[in-house]
Amino acid sequence: MRAVAVSPAKVILFGEHFVVGGNTALSMAIDLPTIVTIEEAEKNAHIISNDLGLGITFSPQGEVLESVGLNAEGTLRPIFEVAKHTLDQMDQSRRGLKITVRSNVPIGMGLGSSAATAVSTVSGIATLFGKEMSREAIFEAAYSLERIVHGHPSGVDQATVTYGGLIAYRAGRIRAKLEITSPPLLVIGNTGMMRSTGKFVGKVAKMRTEEPDEYSRIAADAQRICERAMKALREGDQALLGSLMNENQKLLELIGVSSPELEGLITAARSAGALGAKLTGGGGGGCMIAITKPEYRSKVAGAIEQAGGRIVPSAFAPHGVRSSREE
Ligand code: PMV
């Protein structure tokens, strides 16, 4: 008996960073799957990622008993913590598990890879033991763990991969799931530069305390952009979305989370005819998004590649995490 859980990845369209301070963010699930398979094992927790060439065995108390690959513990311990927490919650803490993770989501690039892994792990374990778990409970479990690991995350990543589709998120919960007829046509460009979201969240927190007036003024502009973007998304106004993305990017530059590499890809996309472009996620590297008309899509993608970026092929994912049991 095993359970298989699949989560999408995500891109934040508007409001990253400002969401940590209480603003709204608009976030969209994309169809890059993270697949987690859960099987019962005799004892201990065995966690394997063949894509990363990593494997590790933890005792129930969290000691490393065996490890294969570079920094397997750093990469895989968060999965152990999520699994342990989920088993404890279900009064199954004595169970052993084999957890196999498969994913093409680039790690540390702002596409929600760690949230997708955590959410799939929670959902898969619940399914294996036949426990009904609401999306809200899955989100809460993954989010509470992220709070332990990363300090003050907003939870927008966990919410997006749990619920899927396009969401408006604020202060720890989904405010609206936007029902849209045509999702925005995006090109995602990866700078290839891994960075720590926590470092940039810390930088913005410093600005919030040291320059509160300046920060509040910028955050108020970001909130207005988000509200206009919500309306534009509902009305399918791609041109307006593009110019709002450009405005949002300016604010992200003002709070110091952009980078020359991101700006190189953003400028290339705009020059090739994109309606607008901005960084997505934690910034400082990682990914950018551009919104385009269909006829400009390949030109925009080509320009991003020419400027040194890698295209992340993906489309809108209407569904959040899904899991099933297999004999
Ligand atoms: O995990 P990332 O890099 O996609 O960033 C998440 C979005 C932030 O607003 C920067 C952080 C957060 O917790 O909301």
CSV table of C-alpha atoms and ligand atoms in Angstrom, one decimal:
chain,number,residue,atom,x,y,z
A,1,MET,CA,0.0,0.0,0.0
A,2,ARG,CA,1.3,3.5,-0.8
A,3,ALA,CA,0.0,7.0,-1.3
A,4,VAL,CA,0.9,9.4,-4.0
A,5,ALA,CA,0.4,13.1,-3.6
A,6,VAL,CA,1.0,15.7,-6.4
A,7,SER,CA,1.3,19.5,-5.8
A,8,PRO,CA,1.7,22.3,-8.4
A,9,ALA,CA,4.4,25.0,-8.1
A,10,LYS,CA,3.5,28.7,-8.0
A,11,VAL,CA,4.4,32.2,-9.2
A,12,ILE,CA,3.5,35.3,-7.3
A,13,LEU,CA,1.9,37.8,-9.8
A,14,PHE,CA,1.7,40.8,-7.4
A,15,GLY,CA,2.5,41.7,-3.8
A,16,GLU,CA,5.5,39.5,-2.7
A,17,HIS,CA,7.4,40.8,0.3
A,18,PHE,CA,4.6,43.3,1.0
A,19,VAL,CA,2.4,40.3,1.9
A,20,VAL,CA,4.7,39.6,4.9
A,21,GLY,CA,3.9,43.0,6.3
A,22,GLY,CA,0.1,42.5,5.9
A,23,ASN,CA,-0.6,43.4,2.3
A,24,THR,CA,-2.5,41.3,-0.2
A,25,ALA,CA,-0.6,39.1,-2.7
A,26,LEU,CA,-2.0,37.5,-5.9
A,27,SER,CA,-0.5,34.2,-6.6
A,28,MET,CA,-1.0,31.6,-9.3
A,29,ALA,CA,-0.4,27.8,-9.3
A,30,ILE,CA,1.6,26.5,-12.3
A,31,ASP,CA,1.6,22.9,-13.6
A,32,LEU,CA,5.1,21.9,-12.6
A,33,PRO,CA,4.4,18.8,-10.4
A,34,THR,CA,6.1,17.8,-7.2
A,35,ILE,CA,5.2,14.1,-6.6
A,36,VAL,CA,5.7,12.6,-3.2
A,37,THR,CA,5.2,8.9,-2.7
A,38,ILE,CA,4.6,7.6,0.9
A,39,GLU,CA,5.0,4.0,1.9
A,40,GLU,CA,5.0,2.4,5.3
A,41,ALA,CA,8.4,1.1,6.5
A,42,GLU,CA,9.4,-1.0,9.4
A,43,LYS,CA,10.8,1.9,11.4
A,44,ASN,CA,12.7,5.2,10.9
A,45,ALA,CA,12.1,7.7,8.1
A,46,HIS,CA,13.8,7.0,4.8
A,47,ILE,CA,13.7,10.0,2.5
A,48,ILE,CA,14.9,9.8,-1.1
A,49,SER,CA,15.2,12.3,-3.9
A,50,ASN,CA,16.5,10.6,-7.1
A,51,ASP,CA,16.4,13.9,-9.0
A,52,LEU,CA,18.9,15.4,-6.6
A,53,GLY,CA,20.8,12.2,-6.0
A,54,LEU,CA,20.1,12.3,-2.2
A,55,GLY,CA,18.9,9.9,0.4
A,56,ILE,CA,18.8,9.9,4.1
A,57,THR,CA,17.5,7.8,7.1
A,58,PHE,CA,16.3,9.5,10.3
A,59,SER,CA,15.6,7.8,13.6
A,60,PRO,CA,12.1,8.7,15.0
A,61,GLN,CA,14.0,11.3,17.2
A,62,GLY,CA,15.6,12.9,14.2
A,63,GLU,CA,19.1,11.5,14.4
A,64,VAL,CA,20.8,10.9,11.0
A,65,LEU,CA,21.4,7.2,10.7
A,66,GLU,CA,22.6,7.1,7.1
A,67,SER,CA,23.0,9.7,4.4
A,68,VAL,CA,23.9,9.7,0.7
A,69,GLY,CA,24.8,12.8,-1.4
A,70,LEU,CA,26.0,16.3,-0.7
A,71,ASN,CA,24.2,18.1,2.1
A,72,ALA,CA,21.4,15.5,2.1
A,73,GLU,CA,20.5,16.5,5.7
A,74,GLY,CA,20.2,20.3,4.9
A,75,THR,CA,17.9,19.6,1.9
A,76,LEU,CA,15.9,16.7,3.3
A,77,ARG,CA,15.5,17.4,7.1
A,78,PRO,CA,12.5,19.8,6.5
A,79,ILE,CA,10.7,16.9,4.9
A,80,PHE,CA,11.4,14.8,8.0
A,81,GLU,CA,10.1,17.5,10.2
A,82,VAL,CA,6.9,17.8,8.2
A,83,ALA,CA,6.4,14.0,8.2
A,84,LYS,CA,7.0,13.8,12.0
A,85,HIS,CA,4.6,16.6,12.7
A,86,THR,CA,1.9,15.0,10.6
A,87,LEU,CA,2.4,11.6,12.1
A,88,ASP,CA,2.3,13.1,15.6
A,89,GLN,CA,-0.9,15.0,14.8
A,90,MET,CA,-2.5,11.6,13.7
A,91,ASP,CA,-1.2,9.7,16.8
A,92,GLN,CA,0.9,7.6,14.5
A,93,SER,CA,4.3,8.7,15.7
A,94,ARG,CA,5.7,5.2,16.0
A,95,ARG,CA,5.2,4.5,12.2
A,96,GLY,CA,8.2,4.1,9.9
A,97,LEU,CA,7.9,5.7,6.5
A,98,LYS,CA,9.6,5.7,3.1
A,99,ILE,CA,9.2,9.1,1.4
A,100,THR,CA,10.2,9.5,-2.2
A,101,VAL,CA,10.2,12.9,-3.8
A,102,ARG,CA,10.2,13.6,-7.5
A,103,SER,CA,10.2,17.2,-8.8
A,104,ASN,CA,11.4,19.3,-11.7
A,105,VAL,CA,10.8,22.5,-9.8
A,106,PRO,CA,14.1,24.4,-9.5
A,107,ILE,CA,15.0,24.8,-5.8
A,108,GLY,CA,15.5,28.2,-4.3
A,109,MET,CA,14.2,30.1,-7.4
A,110,GLY,CA,11.0,31.5,-6.0
A,111,LEU,CA,8.7,28.8,-7.5
A,112,GLY,CA,7.5,27.3,-4.2
A,113,SER,CA,9.5,24.0,-4.3
A,114,SER,CA,9.7,23.6,-0.6
A,115,ALA,CA,6.0,24.5,-0.1
A,116,ALA,CA,5.1,21.9,-2.7
A,117,THR,CA,7.2,19.2,-1.1
A,118,ALA,CA,5.8,20.0,2.4
A,119,VAL,CA,2.1,20.1,1.2
A,120,SER,CA,2.5,16.9,-0.8
A,121,THR,CA,4.1,15.1,2.2
A,122,VAL,CA,1.3,16.1,4.6
A,123,SER,CA,-1.4,15.2,2.2
A,124,GLY,CA,0.3,11.9,1.2
A,125,ILE,CA,0.7,10.8,4.8
A,126,ALA,CA,-2.9,11.6,5.7
A,127,THR,CA,-4.1,9.6,2.6
A,128,LEU,CA,-1.9,6.6,3.4
A,129,PHE,CA,-3.4,6.3,6.8
A,130,GLY,CA,-7.0,6.9,5.5
A,131,LYS,CA,-7.4,10.2,7.3
A,132,GLU,CA,-9.6,12.9,5.7
A,133,MET,CA,-7.7,16.1,5.9
A,134,SER,CA,-9.3,19.4,4.6
A,135,ARG,CA,-7.3,21.7,2.5
A,136,GLU,CA,-7.4,24.2,5.4
A,137,ALA,CA,-5.8,21.6,7.7
A,138,ILE,CA,-3.1,20.6,5.1
A,139,PHE,CA,-2.3,24.3,4.6
A,140,GLU,CA,-2.1,24.9,8.4
A,141,ALA,CA,0.2,22.0,8.9
A,142,ALA,CA,2.6,23.0,6.1
A,143,TYR,CA,2.5,26.6,7.1
A,144,SER,CA,3.1,26.0,10.8
A,145,LEU,CA,6.2,24.0,9.9
A,146,GLU,CA,7.4,26.7,7.5
A,147,ARG,CA,7.1,29.2,10.4
A,148,ILE,CA,9.5,27.1,12.5
A,149,VAL,CA,12.0,26.8,9.7
A,150,HIS,CA,11.9,30.3,8.2
A,151,GLY,CA,10.8,32.7,10.9
A,152,HIS,CA,8.1,34.9,9.4
A,153,PRO,CA,6.8,33.6,6.1
A,154,SER,CA,3.4,34.9,5.0
A,155,GLY,CA,2.1,31.4,4.0
A,156,VAL,CA,1.3,32.5,0.5
A,157,ASP,CA,3.4,29.7,-1.1
A,158,GLN,CA,1.7,26.9,1.0
A,159,ALA,CA,-1.7,28.4,0.3
A,160,THR,CA,-1.2,28.5,-3.5
A,161,VAL,CA,0.1,24.9,-3.8
A,162,THR,CA,-2.6,23.6,-1.5
A,163,TYR,CA,-5.6,25.3,-3.2
A,164,GLY,CA,-4.3,25.7,-6.8
A,165,GLY,CA,-5.7,28.3,-9.2
A,166,LEU,CA,-5.3,32.0,-8.7
A,167,ILE,CA,-5.6,33.3,-5.2
A,168,ALA,CA,-5.7,36.6,-3.3
A,169,TYR,CA,-4.0,36.0,0.0
A,170,ARG,CA,-3.6,38.2,3.1
A,171,ALA,CA,-2.7,37.9,6.8
A,172,GLY,CA,-2.6,34.1,6.9
A,173,ARG,CA,-5.5,33.1,4.7
A,174,ILE,CA,-7.0,33.1,1.3
A,175,ARG,CA,-9.3,36.1,0.8
A,176,ALA,CA,-10.6,35.0,-2.6
A,177,LYS,CA,-10.0,32.3,-5.2
A,178,LEU,CA,-10.3,34.3,-8.5
A,179,GLU,CA,-12.4,32.5,-11.0
A,180,ILE,CA,-10.9,33.6,-14.3
A,181,THR,CA,-11.8,32.6,-17.9
A,182,SER,CA,-8.4,33.2,-19.4
A,183,PRO,CA,-5.3,33.0,-17.2
A,184,PRO,CA,-2.6,35.5,-18.0
A,185,LEU,CA,-0.1,34.2,-20.6
A,186,LEU,CA,3.2,34.2,-18.8
A,187,VAL,CA,6.8,33.6,-19.7
A,188,ILE,CA,8.9,32.6,-16.7
A,189,GLY,CA,12.6,33.3,-16.9
A,190,ASN,CA,15.1,31.8,-14.4
A,191,THR,CA,18.3,33.8,-13.7
A,192,GLY,CA,19.8,30.5,-12.4
A,193,MET,CA,21.0,32.3,-9.2
A,194,MET,CA,19.9,30.5,-6.1
A,195,ARG,CA,19.2,32.8,-3.1
A,196,SER,CA,17.7,32.7,0.3
A,197,THR,CA,14.2,34.2,0.6
A,198,GLY,CA,14.8,34.6,4.3
A,199,LYS,CA,17.7,37.0,3.7
A,200,PHE,CA,15.6,39.3,1.6
A,201,VAL,CA,12.6,39.0,3.9
A,202,GLY,CA,15.0,40.1,6.7
A,203,LYS,CA,16.2,43.0,4.6
A,204,VAL,CA,12.6,44.3,4.1
A,205,ALA,CA,11.8,43.8,7.8
A,206,LYS,CA,14.8,46.0,8.6
A,207,MET,CA,13.4,48.7,6.3
A,208,ARG,CA,9.9,48.4,8.0
A,209,THR,CA,11.4,49.2,11.4
A,210,GLU,CA,14.1,51.7,10.4
A,211,GLU,CA,12.2,53.6,7.8
A,212,PRO,CA,8.5,53.1,8.7
A,213,ASP,CA,7.1,56.1,6.8
A,214,GLU,CA,9.0,55.4,3.6
A,215,TYR,CA,8.0,51.7,3.8
A,216,SER,CA,4.3,52.5,4.5
A,217,ARG,CA,4.1,54.8,1.5
A,218,ILE,CA,5.6,52.1,-0.8
A,219,ALA,CA,3.4,49.4,0.7
A,220,ALA,CA,0.2,51.5,0.2
A,221,ASP,CA,1.1,51.8,-3.5
A,222,ALA,CA,1.7,48.1,-3.7
A,223,GLN,CA,-1.7,47.4,-2.1
A,224,ARG,CA,-3.4,49.7,-4.7
A,225,ILE,CA,-1.6,47.9,-7.5
A,226,CYS,CA,-2.8,44.6,-6.2
A,227,GLU,CA,-6.4,45.7,-6.0
A,228,ARG,CA,-6.3,47.1,-9.5
A,229,ALA,CA,-4.7,43.8,-10.7
A,230,MET,CA,-7.4,41.8,-9.1
A,231,LYS,CA,-10.0,43.6,-11.2
A,232,ALA,CA,-7.8,43.4,-14.3
A,233,LEU,CA,-7.5,39.6,-13.8
A,234,ARG,CA,-11.2,39.2,-13.5
A,235,GLU,CA,-11.8,41.3,-16.6
A,236,GLY,CA,-8.9,39.6,-18.6
A,237,ASP,CA,-7.3,43.0,-19.2
A,238,GLN,CA,-3.8,41.8,-20.1
A,239,ALA,CA,-2.4,45.2,-21.1
A,240,LEU,CA,-3.4,46.7,-17.7
A,241,LEU,CA,-1.9,43.7,-15.9
A,242,GLY,CA,1.4,44.3,-17.8
A,243,SER,CA,1.7,47.9,-16.8
A,244,LEU,CA,0.8,47.1,-13.2
A,245,MET,CA,3.6,44.5,-13.2
A,246,ASN,CA,6.0,47.2,-14.3
A,247,GLU,CA,4.8,49.4,-11.5
A,248,ASN,CA,5.1,46.6,-9.0
A,249,GLN,CA,8.7,45.9,-10.1
A,250,LYS,CA,9.6,49.5,-9.4
A,251,LEU,CA,8.4,49.2,-5.8
A,252,LEU,CA,10.3,45.9,-5.4
A,253,GLU,CA,13.4,47.8,-6.6
A,254,LEU,CA,12.7,50.5,-4.0
A,255,ILE,CA,12.7,48.0,-1.1
A,256,GLY,CA,16.0,46.5,-2.4
A,257,VAL,CA,14.9,42.9,-3.4
A,258,SER,CA,15.7,43.1,-7.2
A,259,SER,CA,19.1,42.3,-8.7
A,260,PRO,CA,21.0,43.3,-11.9
A,261,GLU,CA,20.5,39.7,-13.3
A,262,LEU,CA,16.7,39.9,-12.8
A,263,GLU,CA,16.6,43.4,-14.3
A,264,GLY,CA,18.6,42.2,-17.3
A,265,LEU,CA,15.9,39.6,-18.1
A,266,ILE,CA,13.0,42.0,-17.3
A,267,THR,CA,14.4,44.7,-19.7
A,268,ALA,CA,15.0,42.1,-22.4
A,269,ALA,CA,11.4,40.8,-22.1
A,270,ARG,CA,9.9,44.3,-22.2
A,271,SER,CA,12.1,45.2,-25.3
A,272,ALA,CA,10.9,42.1,-27.1
A,273,GLY,CA,7.3,43.2,-26.8
A,274,ALA,CA,6.1,41.9,-23.4
A,275,LEU,CA,3.2,43.8,-21.9
A,276,GLY,CA,5.0,44.0,-18.6
A,277,ALA,CA,7.5,42.1,-16.4
A,278,LYS,CA,8.7,41.8,-12.9
A,279,LEU,CA,10.6,39.5,-10.5
A,280,THR,CA,8.6,36.8,-8.8
A,281,GLY,CA,9.0,35.5,-5.2
A,282,GLY,CA,11.8,36.4,-2.9
A,283,GLY,CA,14.0,38.2,-5.5
A,284,GLY,CA,17.7,38.8,-5.4
A,285,GLY,CA,18.0,36.1,-8.1
A,286,GLY,CA,15.6,33.3,-8.8
A,287,CYS,CA,12.9,34.0,-11.4
A,288,MET,CA,11.1,36.8,-13.2
A,289,ILE,CA,7.8,36.7,-15.1
A,290,ALA,CA,6.7,38.5,-18.2
A,291,ILE,CA,3.1,38.8,-19.5
A,292,THR,CA,2.7,38.7,-23.3
A,293,LYS,CA,0.2,38.5,-26.1
A,294,PRO,CA,0.3,35.0,-27.7
A,295,GLU,CA,2.0,36.3,-30.8
A,296,TYR,CA,5.0,37.7,-28.9
A,297,ARG,CA,5.5,34.7,-26.6
A,298,SER,CA,8.3,33.1,-28.5
A,299,LYS,CA,10.0,36.4,-29.2
A,300,VAL,CA,9.9,37.3,-25.5
A,301,ALA,CA,11.2,33.8,-24.5
A,302,GLY,CA,14.0,34.1,-27.0
A,303,ALA,CA,15.0,37.6,-25.7
A,304,ILE,CA,15.1,36.2,-22.1
A,305,GLU,CA,17.4,33.4,-23.2
A,306,GLN,CA,19.6,35.8,-25.1
A,307,ALA,CA,20.0,37.8,-22.0
A,308,GLY,CA,21.2,34.7,-20.1
A,309,GLY,CA,17.9,33.4,-18.6
A,310,ARG,CA,16.5,29.9,-18.7
A,311,ILE,CA,12.8,29.5,-19.7
A,312,VAL,CA,10.7,27.5,-17.2
A,313,PRO,CA,8.0,25.9,-19.3
A,314,SER,CA,4.7,25.9,-17.5
A,315,ALA,CA,1.0,26.8,-17.6
A,316,PHE,CA,-1.8,27.7,-15.2
A,317,ALA,CA,-2.7,24.9,-12.8
A,318,PRO,CA,-6.4,25.1,-11.7
A,319,HIS,CA,-6.0,22.3,-9.0
A,320,GLY,CA,-4.1,22.3,-5.8
A,321,VAL,CA,-2.6,19.2,-4.1
A,322,ARG,CA,-4.2,15.9,-4.9
A,323,SER,CA,-3.5,12.5,-3.4
A,324,SER,CA,-4.6,8.9,-3.9
A,325,ARG,CA,-3.9,5.5,-2.4
A,326,GLU,CA,-2.5,2.7,-4.5
A,327,GLU,CA,-2.3,-1.1,-3.7
B,1,PMV,O1,9.5,31.5,-1.4
B,1,PMV,P1,9.6,32.6,-2.4
B,1,PMV,O2,11.0,33.0,-2.8
B,1,PMV,O3,8.7,32.4,-3.6
B,1,PMV,O4,9.1,33.9,-1.7
B,1,PMV,C1,7.8,33.9,-1.0
B,1,PMV,C2,7.2,35.3,-1.1
B,1,PMV,C3,7.7,36.3,0.0
B,1,PMV,O5,6.7,37.3,0.0
B,1,PMV,C4,9.0,36.9,-0.5
B,1,PMV,C5,7.9,35.7,1.3
B,1,PMV,C6,6.7,35.3,2.0
B,1,PMV,O6,6.7,34.6,3.0
B,1,PMV,O7,5.6,35.7,1.6
